[in-house]
Amino acid sequence: MNIHSFLIPSIIFHLLITSTYSSHNVDLSTDDVSINCGSTGIFPAPNGREWIGDIANPKSASFMQIKGHSTTSAATAKSISGDWVPYRSSRISRSRFVYSFHVGPGPKVLRFHFYPAQYKGFKGLEDLFTVQAGPFTLLGNFSASLAARALGVKSFAKEFCLFIHKNEQFNVSFTPESARSPDSYAFVNGIEIISVPENVSYFHNGDVGVQAVGRKSLVHIDRHTTLELVHRLNIIKESSVPAGGDLDDTFPMWDLRRAEKVKNRTWKVPVDVGFRYMIRLHISQMGLKIIARTSDYKVLINEAIALTNIDLENEPRNDWKRYYYKDYLVTMRGHKEEGKRRISISLHSLDELTVGLQLLSGFEIFKLTNPDNSLASPNPFPPPTQNPSSKTTRIFSSTFRSRNAFSFAALLVISIANIIAYKLRENLEAYNLARESDNNNNKPSAKAERLCRCFSLVEMQFATQDFNSGLIIGRGGFGKVYKGIIIIDRGCRKSVAIKRLKPNSSQGAHEFLMEIETLSELRHANLVSLIGYCNEHREMILVYDYMPGGTLADRLYRLRRMSGSCPPLSWKQRLEICIGAGRGLDYLHTGHGIIHRDVKSTNILLDENLVAKVSDFGLAKQEDMSKLQSHVSTRVKGTNGYMDPHYLHTRKLTRKTDTYAFGVVLFELLTGRPAVDLSLAEEEHILTIWARDRINKGEVEQIVDSSLEEEILPASLKTFVGISERCLREDPKSRPTMSQVVQQLELALEQQDSGPECLESNEVTSVGEERNSASNGQSPMADRHMADLEPSREEQTRRQAVTTTVVPPARRDERKRKPLRLWPWDAFWNRVKQPKKTSPLSDIGDEANIRATKYDWGMIAAATDQFSSNRKIGQGGFGSVYKGVLPTGQLVAVKRLKNDSTQGLIEFTKEIHYLPDLQHRNIIKLLGYCNHREEKLLVYEFMENGSVDTYIGDEVQCDLLQWEVRFKIIKGIARGLVYLHQDSGLRVIHRDPKLNNILLDSEMNPKISDFGLARTLAESDSQSETTRVAGTYGYIAPELFLTSKYSVKTDVYCFGIVIIEIVSSKRVVNWRRMNSYASGETKNFRGYAWELWKEGRVCDLVDERLERAYPEEEALRCVQVALLCTQTLPNQRPEMRTVLKMLEADEPLADPQETPPGNFLLARQYSTGSSSAATYELDDTLER
């Protein structure tokens, strides 16, 4: 093997400065050094250079000394073909030794050559050592044998760039890591020190510095920094290269065998985190001629624009000589435990001609020393006991000493087998590692990487005791699931579930990425939480919260069949489980437009309190919201027994596909049987066929789990069976939505809780009677409309009295539990859950616990054109909002808070802690933040259509809001509030969901924003008290003025006012002024709506600009819901989940109970005491 294929050429890269060219006639320093370690004499190299031995050589003695105890050794076998200098011999030792050089000052290239072979006198030991040059640590805990194995080579070189100061004795030390392994040694085969003239140095002392990617700031790389070459890629061969003199002899030309073909013009290079990197881009001669004429050309580094054709057009033309390059700096932030991340370099051009040309001739990546003057890799080093060759050698030695021939023969056979197995594994690992570096298909998006923790393989092995089979808690076609322990903040341990996917499955790779991308953005109390992932060495591992309750299938039938000791779930527990799972699916459908596609009992997990968590999103599919059709055409995937027949035949995937599968799960809950059971009689193999046949024959009691026979009430059973059958209808359009399913399941639970007293005497046999009346084989119950399954108006009124409490019915037994938390919220809960009071926050807390991206101040300032007034799109008491453009081209909204506002700091702190864990289609997305000195910036997704208040009440803009858009906005706000109150797992009270805080995207979808006044409630609390009544006049609920107590019902009141504003196109803040000026007295906005309601003139409230072009029934429903939401007494108002159902006509409307509007004294019957200490802070005129 020719050693030059591994000696990396350097002259073209190290002899160039930023944006300039080198001359061909540069004189090389005379004190360059090439040491052939462990040898005597002088050895010529093919490039004409001389390698000098370090043993008794007068020439080397004139500039070099060797200190410490060391020896020389030759490799036991010559396995390098071609040029063997300097790899035949080595300087080697089990103790520290130092090379002390006397060389001239200036910038130098320092290159070490390693050939990790078996050396005489050191067999059975392992190379593990640290290399230091002056004050810098170049290599730490370094093993040349492991490095060569990972590279798939026999020998290699490590190259560094540093500066030697005047009169400095340059010492290079090699120290074995005896503390880690008593059998360790250090060695080196060759050392090169090559001088680089000052005028072409890579240091940026005298020039303008290196451009930081994504920022306008420049960074100077001074003489107190050392660099390591970590990657060099040759893309094309230039038509001409430097020629003549010592330069060509010292630095070889480009090695074309290392050139890579460009396919997608994107390169991703894994590098260590926690370091800065200098990236040098070399522009080809063809590129210099064409790039300035192309219409649009960009080079992106880490998805940020680094170089464009405009940049080159602005460069002086006389600098465009033979070799042109640009330097850039990036910082790879992260903890050492994270291992490696990838630097991406990509080319983009809209010119088809330019696309076919190689505009880059190559690039280099250099690692810069950290503040500890170290370049050592932060990756954990494997323990020395993992070295099979060392074990084998010691076994042979002990065998020879014992002279036991029989034992020796046996051990010899075993050793040979081990060596063969080890070599096969070594080759396989090298092959996999090479494939991993070339194939980045398993790499999650940058956003997913930010939201999830990236574990190393070593961490996963430690967590599972090297994937101990005794820790397996599940297995399937995907692979195995282990119970593990990981280390979290401050050394605390956490139980997790670790899913290890089969590495040889291409489908597994797709599901692996789908799971990461999907779950990283989802936050719901009934969805399993993804903590992180690992994708090292071809492994695909997912880390979830551990669910002690196992799967629903385990609790229903698996454990009962295996041991018989598992107690069966009660009917009430089963109802609460399916309600929770249904809410999770409803959140997927309505909150994110995601179809799960594999809903089944094994994918519903249970925590220690039997709270259901939907899991396994490997087959999930995102709806295309830009298209009108309600289905997605796709290959059919799923599980037998749960497959939707319509999807199976048409390949059209819809939300109702999940509804069908959920219906199968409901029958599993009722019967205690799996979806498919081949151990039963043939007619009972398929659960749904058998169960529906029994129902049609009026034999419902025969399908009920025997453990439930004495427990389940007929009314609850009737409701449950009815909705289960509707889920299984052949036509997807006739199946209910998941929201409707949850509604009926909640009704079944309430009927079970209410007991027999709420039932009529003939309801006990009504189910069977209805089944016997079927004549066409179709269940009458399945044909009934949803309204027929709901209670009467009187019963609904009684039911509202139960459900208007803050805690939903499905969680009544959970009131004493601690609030649900989503990692990493533990530290934040300690701050926000203060008893009965709130104090201003002095800082933003531990930034390590913030899941939002931290942006650089310079990047945001550049994105907003230095916060130009032309970019300002909003202003208020908090500060100003600017439109910005990130280096990637993404539009953002930047909120710049006033630095002298205490409330502004509180708002900033809450948003960066709240919003990253609130993921919903109708909640604004926080992209990141910036905390720079006194400046506090929040960066959001940009909302093209502004806030709703800019339309309502505006004579021109209001015409854009047709009724369909208004109704869409109203329902979207309701969904967002339902998520905050009930489904996020945090029980967030917004406290100010007014029109100004409702933003509209390009498709007029509403997004709730501004969480500066938000609070959270524990599960055991129904309300909380505040010492400061904050909000906007007209939106504040009456009870806050009397009791200073807020609850989810304060948001409900505010939402009712918002509905009236949207329907009428009248603003509550303007209503008070206009009516006061017109008539001399102040009219109540809500009271005006109430008067029209009583007089039967609701249509007079609707905006007259609509000219009656709206469904009257929908408008009446909106006004009635608004009046129910704004009832004076909080316990009269419905919850937001009920409000949403009423808006969607899935819940009957009750008549609002009127307490005279504005007469707050009558509301004291609700109050348990007024708070005289409350402070009013009202926002009356602020327009955002």
CSV table of N, CA and C in Angstrom, one decimal, residues 844-949:
chain,number,residue,atom,x,y,z
A,844,ILE,N,-33.0,34.2,33.9
A,844,ILE,CA,-33.7,33.2,33.1
A,844,ILE,C,-33.4,31.8,33.6
A,845,GLY,N,-32.7,31.6,34.7
A,845,GLY,CA,-32.4,30.3,35.2
A,845,GLY,C,-31.3,29.6,34.4
A,846,ASP,N,-31.2,28.3,34.6
A,846,ASP,CA,-30.2,27.5,33.9
A,846,ASP,C,-30.5,27.3,32.4
A,847,GLU,N,-29.7,27.9,31.6
A,847,GLU,CA,-29.9,27.9,30.2
A,847,GLU,C,-29.8,26.4,29.6
A,848,ALA,N,-29.2,25.5,30.4
A,848,ALA,CA,-29.1,24.2,29.9
A,848,ALA,C,-30.4,23.5,29.8
A,849,ASN,N,-31.4,24.0,30.6
A,849,ASN,CA,-32.7,23.4,30.6
A,849,ASN,C,-33.7,24.0,29.6
A,850,ILE,N,-33.2,24.9,28.8
A,850,ILE,CA,-34.1,25.6,27.9
A,850,ILE,C,-33.9,24.9,26.5
A,851,ARG,N,-35.1,24.5,26.0
A,851,ARG,CA,-35.1,23.7,24.8
A,851,ARG,C,-35.1,24.5,23.5
A,852,ALA,N,-35.2,25.8,23.7
A,852,ALA,CA,-35.2,26.7,22.5
A,852,ALA,C,-33.8,27.0,22.1
A,853,THR,N,-33.7,27.3,20.8
A,853,THR,CA,-32.3,27.6,20.2
A,853,THR,C,-31.9,29.0,20.7
A,854,LYS,N,-30.7,29.1,21.1
A,854,LYS,CA,-30.1,30.4,21.5
A,854,LYS,C,-29.4,31.0,20.3
A,855,TYR,N,-29.9,32.2,19.8
A,855,TYR,CA,-29.4,32.8,18.7
A,855,TYR,C,-28.3,33.8,19.1
A,856,ASP,N,-27.4,34.0,18.1
A,856,ASP,CA,-26.4,35.0,18.3
A,856,ASP,C,-26.9,36.4,18.1
A,857,TRP,N,-26.5,37.4,18.9
A,857,TRP,CA,-27.0,38.7,18.8
A,857,TRP,C,-26.7,39.3,17.5
A,858,GLY,N,-25.5,39.1,17.0
A,858,GLY,CA,-25.2,39.6,15.7
A,858,GLY,C,-26.0,39.1,14.5
A,859,MET,N,-26.4,37.8,14.6
A,859,MET,CA,-27.3,37.2,13.6
A,859,MET,C,-28.6,37.9,13.6
A,860,ILE,N,-29.2,38.1,14.8
A,860,ILE,CA,-30.6,38.7,14.8
A,860,ILE,C,-30.5,40.2,14.4
A,861,ALA,N,-29.5,40.9,14.9
A,861,ALA,CA,-29.3,42.3,14.5
A,861,ALA,C,-29.2,42.4,12.9
A,862,ALA,N,-28.4,41.5,12.3
A,862,ALA,CA,-28.3,41.5,10.9
A,862,ALA,C,-29.6,41.1,10.2
A,863,ALA,N,-30.4,40.2,10.8
A,863,ALA,CA,-31.6,39.7,10.2
A,863,ALA,C,-32.7,40.8,10.2
A,864,THR,N,-32.6,41.7,11.2
A,864,THR,CA,-33.6,42.8,11.2
A,864,THR,C,-33.0,44.2,10.7
A,865,ASP,N,-31.9,44.1,10.0
A,865,ASP,CA,-31.3,45.3,9.5
A,865,ASP,C,-31.0,46.3,10.6
A,866,GLN,N,-30.3,45.7,11.7
A,866,GLN,CA,-30.0,46.5,12.9
A,866,GLN,C,-31.2,47.1,13.5
A,867,PHE,N,-32.3,46.3,13.5
A,867,PHE,CA,-33.6,46.8,14.2
A,867,PHE,C,-34.1,48.1,13.5
A,868,SER,N,-34.0,48.1,12.2
A,868,SER,CA,-34.4,49.3,11.5
A,868,SER,C,-35.9,49.5,11.7
A,869,SER,N,-36.3,50.8,11.7
A,869,SER,CA,-37.7,51.2,11.8
A,869,SER,C,-38.5,50.7,10.7
A,870,ASN,N,-37.9,50.5,9.5
A,870,ASN,CA,-38.6,50.0,8.4
A,870,ASN,C,-39.0,48.5,8.6
A,871,ARG,N,-38.4,47.8,9.5
A,871,ARG,CA,-38.7,46.4,9.7
A,871,ARG,C,-39.7,46.3,10.9
A,872,LYS,N,-40.0,47.4,11.6
A,872,LYS,CA,-40.9,47.3,12.7
A,872,LYS,C,-42.3,47.0,12.3
A,873,ILE,N,-42.9,45.9,12.8
A,873,ILE,CA,-44.3,45.6,12.5
A,873,ILE,C,-45.3,45.6,13.7
A,874,GLY,N,-44.8,46.0,14.8
A,874,GLY,CA,-45.7,46.1,16.0
A,874,GLY,C,-44.9,46.7,17.2
A,875,GLN,N,-45.7,47.3,18.1
A,875,GLN,CA,-45.2,48.0,19.2
A,875,GLN,C,-46.2,48.0,20.3
A,876,GLY,N,-45.7,47.9,21.6
A,876,GLY,CA,-46.6,47.9,22.7
A,876,GLY,C,-45.8,48.2,24.0
A,877,GLY,N,-46.4,48.0,25.1
A,877,GLY,CA,-45.8,48.3,26.4
A,877,GLY,C,-44.6,47.4,26.7
A,878,PHE,N,-44.6,46.2,26.0
A,878,PHE,CA,-43.5,45.2,26.2
A,878,PHE,C,-42.3,45.6,25.5
A,879,GLY,N,-42.4,46.3,24.3
A,879,GLY,CA,-41.3,46.7,23.4
A,879,GLY,C,-41.8,46.7,22.0
A,880,SER,N,-41.0,46.2,21.1
A,880,SER,CA,-41.3,46.3,19.7
A,880,SER,C,-41.1,44.9,19.0
A,881,VAL,N,-41.8,44.7,17.9
A,881,VAL,CA,-41.7,43.5,17.1
A,881,VAL,C,-41.2,43.9,15.7
A,882,TYR,N,-40.2,43.1,15.2
A,882,TYR,CA,-39.5,43.4,13.9
A,882,TYR,C,-39.7,42.2,13.0
A,883,LYS,N,-39.8,42.4,11.8
A,883,LYS,CA,-39.7,41.4,10.8
A,883,LYS,C,-38.2,41.1,10.4
A,884,GLY,N,-37.8,39.9,10.4
A,884,GLY,CA,-36.4,39.6,10.1
A,884,GLY,C,-36.3,38.4,9.1
A,885,VAL,N,-35.1,38.3,8.6
A,885,VAL,CA,-34.8,37.2,7.6
A,885,VAL,C,-33.5,36.6,8.1
A,886,LEU,N,-33.5,35.3,8.5
A,886,LEU,CA,-32.4,34.6,9.0
A,886,LEU,C,-31.4,34.3,7.8
A,887,PRO,N,-30.2,34.0,8.1
A,887,PRO,CA,-29.3,33.6,7.0
A,887,PRO,C,-29.8,32.5,6.1
A,888,THR,N,-30.6,31.6,6.6
A,888,THR,CA,-31.2,30.5,5.8
A,888,THR,C,-32.3,31.0,4.9
A,889,GLY,N,-32.7,32.3,5.0
A,889,GLY,CA,-33.8,32.8,4.2
A,889,GLY,C,-35.1,32.7,4.9
A,890,GLN,N,-35.2,32.2,6.1
A,890,GLN,CA,-36.5,32.0,6.8
A,890,GLN,C,-36.9,33.3,7.4
A,891,LEU,N,-38.2,33.6,7.2
A,891,LEU,CA,-38.8,34.8,7.8
A,891,LEU,C,-39.2,34.6,9.2
A,892,VAL,N,-38.9,35.6,10.1
A,892,VAL,CA,-39.1,35.4,11.5
A,892,VAL,C,-39.7,36.7,12.0
A,893,ALA,N,-40.3,36.6,13.2
A,893,ALA,CA,-40.8,37.8,13.9
A,893,ALA,C,-39.9,37.9,15.2
A,894,VAL,N,-39.3,39.0,15.4
A,894,VAL,CA,-38.4,39.2,16.5
A,894,VAL,C,-39.0,40.2,17.5
A,895,LYS,N,-39.3,39.7,18.7
A,895,LYS,CA,-39.8,40.6,19.8
A,895,LYS,C,-38.6,41.1,20.6
A,896,ARG,N,-38.4,42.4,20.6
A,896,ARG,CA,-37.4,43.0,21.4
A,896,ARG,C,-38.0,43.7,22.6
A,897,LEU,N,-37.7,43.1,23.8
A,897,LEU,CA,-38.3,43.6,25.0
A,897,LEU,C,-37.6,44.8,25.5
A,898,LYS,N,-38.3,45.6,26.2
A,898,LYS,CA,-37.7,46.8,26.8
A,898,LYS,C,-36.8,46.3,28.0
A,899,ASN,N,-35.5,46.8,28.0
A,899,ASN,CA,-34.6,46.3,28.9
A,899,ASN,C,-34.7,46.9,30.3
A,900,ASP,N,-35.7,47.9,30.4
A,900,ASP,CA,-35.9,48.5,31.8
A,900,ASP,C,-37.2,48.0,32.4
A,901,SER,N,-37.8,47.0,31.8
A,901,SER,CA,-39.1,46.5,32.3
A,901,SER,C,-39.0,45.2,33.0
A,902,THR,N,-39.4,45.2,34.3
A,902,THR,CA,-39.4,44.0,35.1
A,902,THR,C,-40.4,43.0,34.5
A,903,GLN,N,-41.6,43.5,34.1
A,903,GLN,CA,-42.6,42.6,33.5
A,903,GLN,C,-42.0,42.0,32.2
A,904,GLY,N,-41.2,42.8,31.4
A,904,GLY,CA,-40.6,42.3,30.2
A,904,GLY,C,-39.7,41.1,30.5
A,905,LEU,N,-38.9,41.2,31.6
A,905,LEU,CA,-38.1,40.0,31.9
A,905,LEU,C,-38.9,38.8,32.3
A,906,ILE,N,-40.0,39.0,33.1
A,906,ILE,CA,-40.8,37.9,33.5
A,906,ILE,C,-41.5,37.3,32.2
A,907,GLU,N,-41.9,38.1,31.3
A,907,GLU,CA,-42.5,37.6,30.1
A,907,GLU,C,-41.5,36.8,29.3
A,908,PHE,N,-40.2,37.3,29.2
A,908,PHE,CA,-39.2,36.7,28.5
A,908,PHE,C,-38.9,35.3,29.1
A,909,THR,N,-38.8,35.3,30.4
A,909,THR,CA,-38.5,34.0,31.1
A,909,THR,C,-39.6,33.0,30.9
A,910,LYS,N,-40.8,33.4,31.0
A,910,LYS,CA,-41.9,32.4,30.8
A,910,LYS,C,-42.0,31.9,29.4
A,911,GLU,N,-41.8,32.7,28.4
A,911,GLU,CA,-41.9,32.3,27.1
A,911,GLU,C,-40.9,31.3,26.7
A,912,ILE,N,-39.6,31.5,27.1
A,912,ILE,CA,-38.6,30.6,26.7
A,912,ILE,C,-38.7,29.3,27.5
A,913,HIS,N,-39.4,29.2,28.6
A,913,HIS,CA,-39.6,28.0,29.3
A,913,HIS,C,-40.9,27.3,28.9
A,914,TYR,N,-42.0,28.1,28.7
A,914,TYR,CA,-43.3,27.5,28.3
A,914,TYR,C,-43.3,27.0,26.9
A,915,LEU,N,-43.0,27.9,25.9
A,915,LEU,CA,-43.4,27.6,24.5
A,915,LEU,C,-42.6,26.5,23.9
A,916,PRO,N,-41.4,26.2,24.2
A,916,PRO,CA,-40.8,25.0,23.6
A,916,PRO,C,-41.5,23.7,23.9
A,917,ASP,N,-42.2,23.6,25.0
A,917,ASP,CA,-42.9,22.4,25.3
A,917,ASP,C,-44.4,22.4,25.0
A,918,LEU,N,-44.8,23.5,24.3
A,918,LEU,CA,-46.2,23.6,23.9
A,918,LEU,C,-46.2,23.5,22.4
A,919,GLN,N,-46.6,22.4,21.9
A,919,GLN,CA,-46.5,22.1,20.4
A,919,GLN,C,-47.9,21.8,19.9
A,920,HIS,N,-48.5,22.8,19.2
A,920,HIS,CA,-49.9,22.6,18.7
A,920,HIS,C,-50.1,23.5,17.5
A,921,ARG,N,-50.9,23.1,16.6
A,921,ARG,CA,-51.1,23.9,15.4
A,921,ARG,C,-51.6,25.3,15.7
A,922,ASN,N,-52.3,25.5,16.8
A,922,ASN,CA,-52.9,26.8,17.1
A,922,ASN,C,-52.2,27.5,18.2
A,923,ILE,N,-50.9,27.1,18.5
A,923,ILE,CA,-50.1,27.8,19.4
A,923,ILE,C,-48.8,28.3,18.7
A,924,ILE,N,-48.5,29.6,18.9
A,924,ILE,CA,-47.3,30.2,18.2
A,924,ILE,C,-46.1,29.4,18.5
A,925,LYS,N,-45.2,29.2,17.5
A,925,LYS,CA,-43.9,28.5,17.7
A,925,LYS,C,-42.8,29.5,18.0
A,926,LEU,N,-42.1,29.2,19.1
A,926,LEU,CA,-40.9,30.0,19.5
A,926,LEU,C,-39.7,29.3,18.9
A,927,LEU,N,-39.1,30.0,17.9
A,927,LEU,CA,-37.9,29.4,17.3
A,927,LEU,C,-36.7,29.5,18.1
A,928,GLY,N,-36.6,30.5,18.9
A,928,GLY,CA,-35.4,30.7,19.7
A,928,GLY,C,-35.4,32.0,20.5
A,929,TYR,N,-34.3,32.3,21.1
A,929,TYR,CA,-34.2,33.5,21.9
A,929,TYR,C,-32.7,34.0,21.9
A,930,CYS,N,-32.5,35.2,22.4
A,930,CYS,CA,-31.2,35.8,22.5
A,930,CYS,C,-31.2,36.6,23.8
A,931,ASN,N,-30.2,36.3,24.6
A,931,ASN,CA,-30.0,36.9,25.9
A,931,ASN,C,-28.6,37.6,25.9
A,932,HIS,N,-28.5,38.8,25.4
A,932,HIS,CA,-27.3,39.5,25.2
A,932,HIS,C,-27.2,40.7,26.1
A,933,ARG,N,-26.4,40.7,27.1
A,933,ARG,CA,-26.2,41.8,28.0
A,933,ARG,C,-27.6,42.2,28.5
A,934,GLU,N,-28.0,43.4,28.3
A,934,GLU,CA,-29.3,43.9,28.7
A,934,GLU,C,-30.4,43.6,27.7
A,935,GLU,N,-30.1,43.1,26.6
A,935,GLU,CA,-31.1,42.8,25.5
A,935,GLU,C,-31.7,41.5,25.7
A,936,LYS,N,-33.1,41.4,25.5
A,936,LYS,CA,-33.8,40.2,25.6
A,936,LYS,C,-34.7,40.1,24.3
A,937,LEU,N,-34.4,39.1,23.5
A,937,LEU,CA,-35.0,39.0,22.2
A,937,LEU,C,-35.7,37.6,22.1
A,938,LEU,N,-36.9,37.6,21.6
A,938,LEU,CA,-37.7,36.3,21.3
A,938,LEU,C,-37.9,36.2,19.8
A,939,VAL,N,-37.6,35.0,19.3
A,939,VAL,CA,-37.7,34.8,17.8
A,939,VAL,C,-38.8,33.8,17.5
A,940,TYR,N,-39.9,34.2,16.8
A,940,TYR,CA,-41.0,33.4,16.5
A,940,TYR,C,-41.1,33.1,15.0
A,941,GLU,N,-41.9,32.1,14.7
A,941,GLU,CA,-42.3,31.9,13.3
A,941,GLU,C,-43.1,33.2,12.9
A,942,PHE,N,-42.9,33.6,11.6
A,942,PHE,CA,-43.5,34.8,11.1
A,942,PHE,C,-44.9,34.5,10.7
A,943,MET,N,-45.8,35.3,11.1
A,943,MET,CA,-47.3,35.2,10.8
A,943,MET,C,-47.6,36.3,9.7
A,944,GLU,N,-47.8,35.8,8.5
A,944,GLU,CA,-48.0,36.7,7.3
A,944,GLU,C,-49.2,37.6,7.5
A,945,ASN,N,-50.2,37.2,8.1
A,945,ASN,CA,-51.4,38.0,8.2
A,945,ASN,C,-51.7,38.7,9.4
A,946,GLY,N,-50.6,38.8,10.3
A,946,GLY,CA,-50.7,39.7,11.5
A,946,GLY,C,-51.7,39.1,12.5
A,947,SER,N,-52.2,40.0,13.3
A,947,SER,CA,-53.1,39.6,14.4
A,947,SER,C,-54.5,39.9,14.0
A,948,VAL,N,-55.5,39.2,14.7
A,948,VAL,CA,-56.9,39.3,14.4
A,948,VAL,C,-57.4,40.7,14.6
A,949,ASP,N,-56.9,41.5,15.5
A,949,ASP,CA,-57.4,42.8,15.9
A,949,ASP,C,-57.2,43.8,14.7
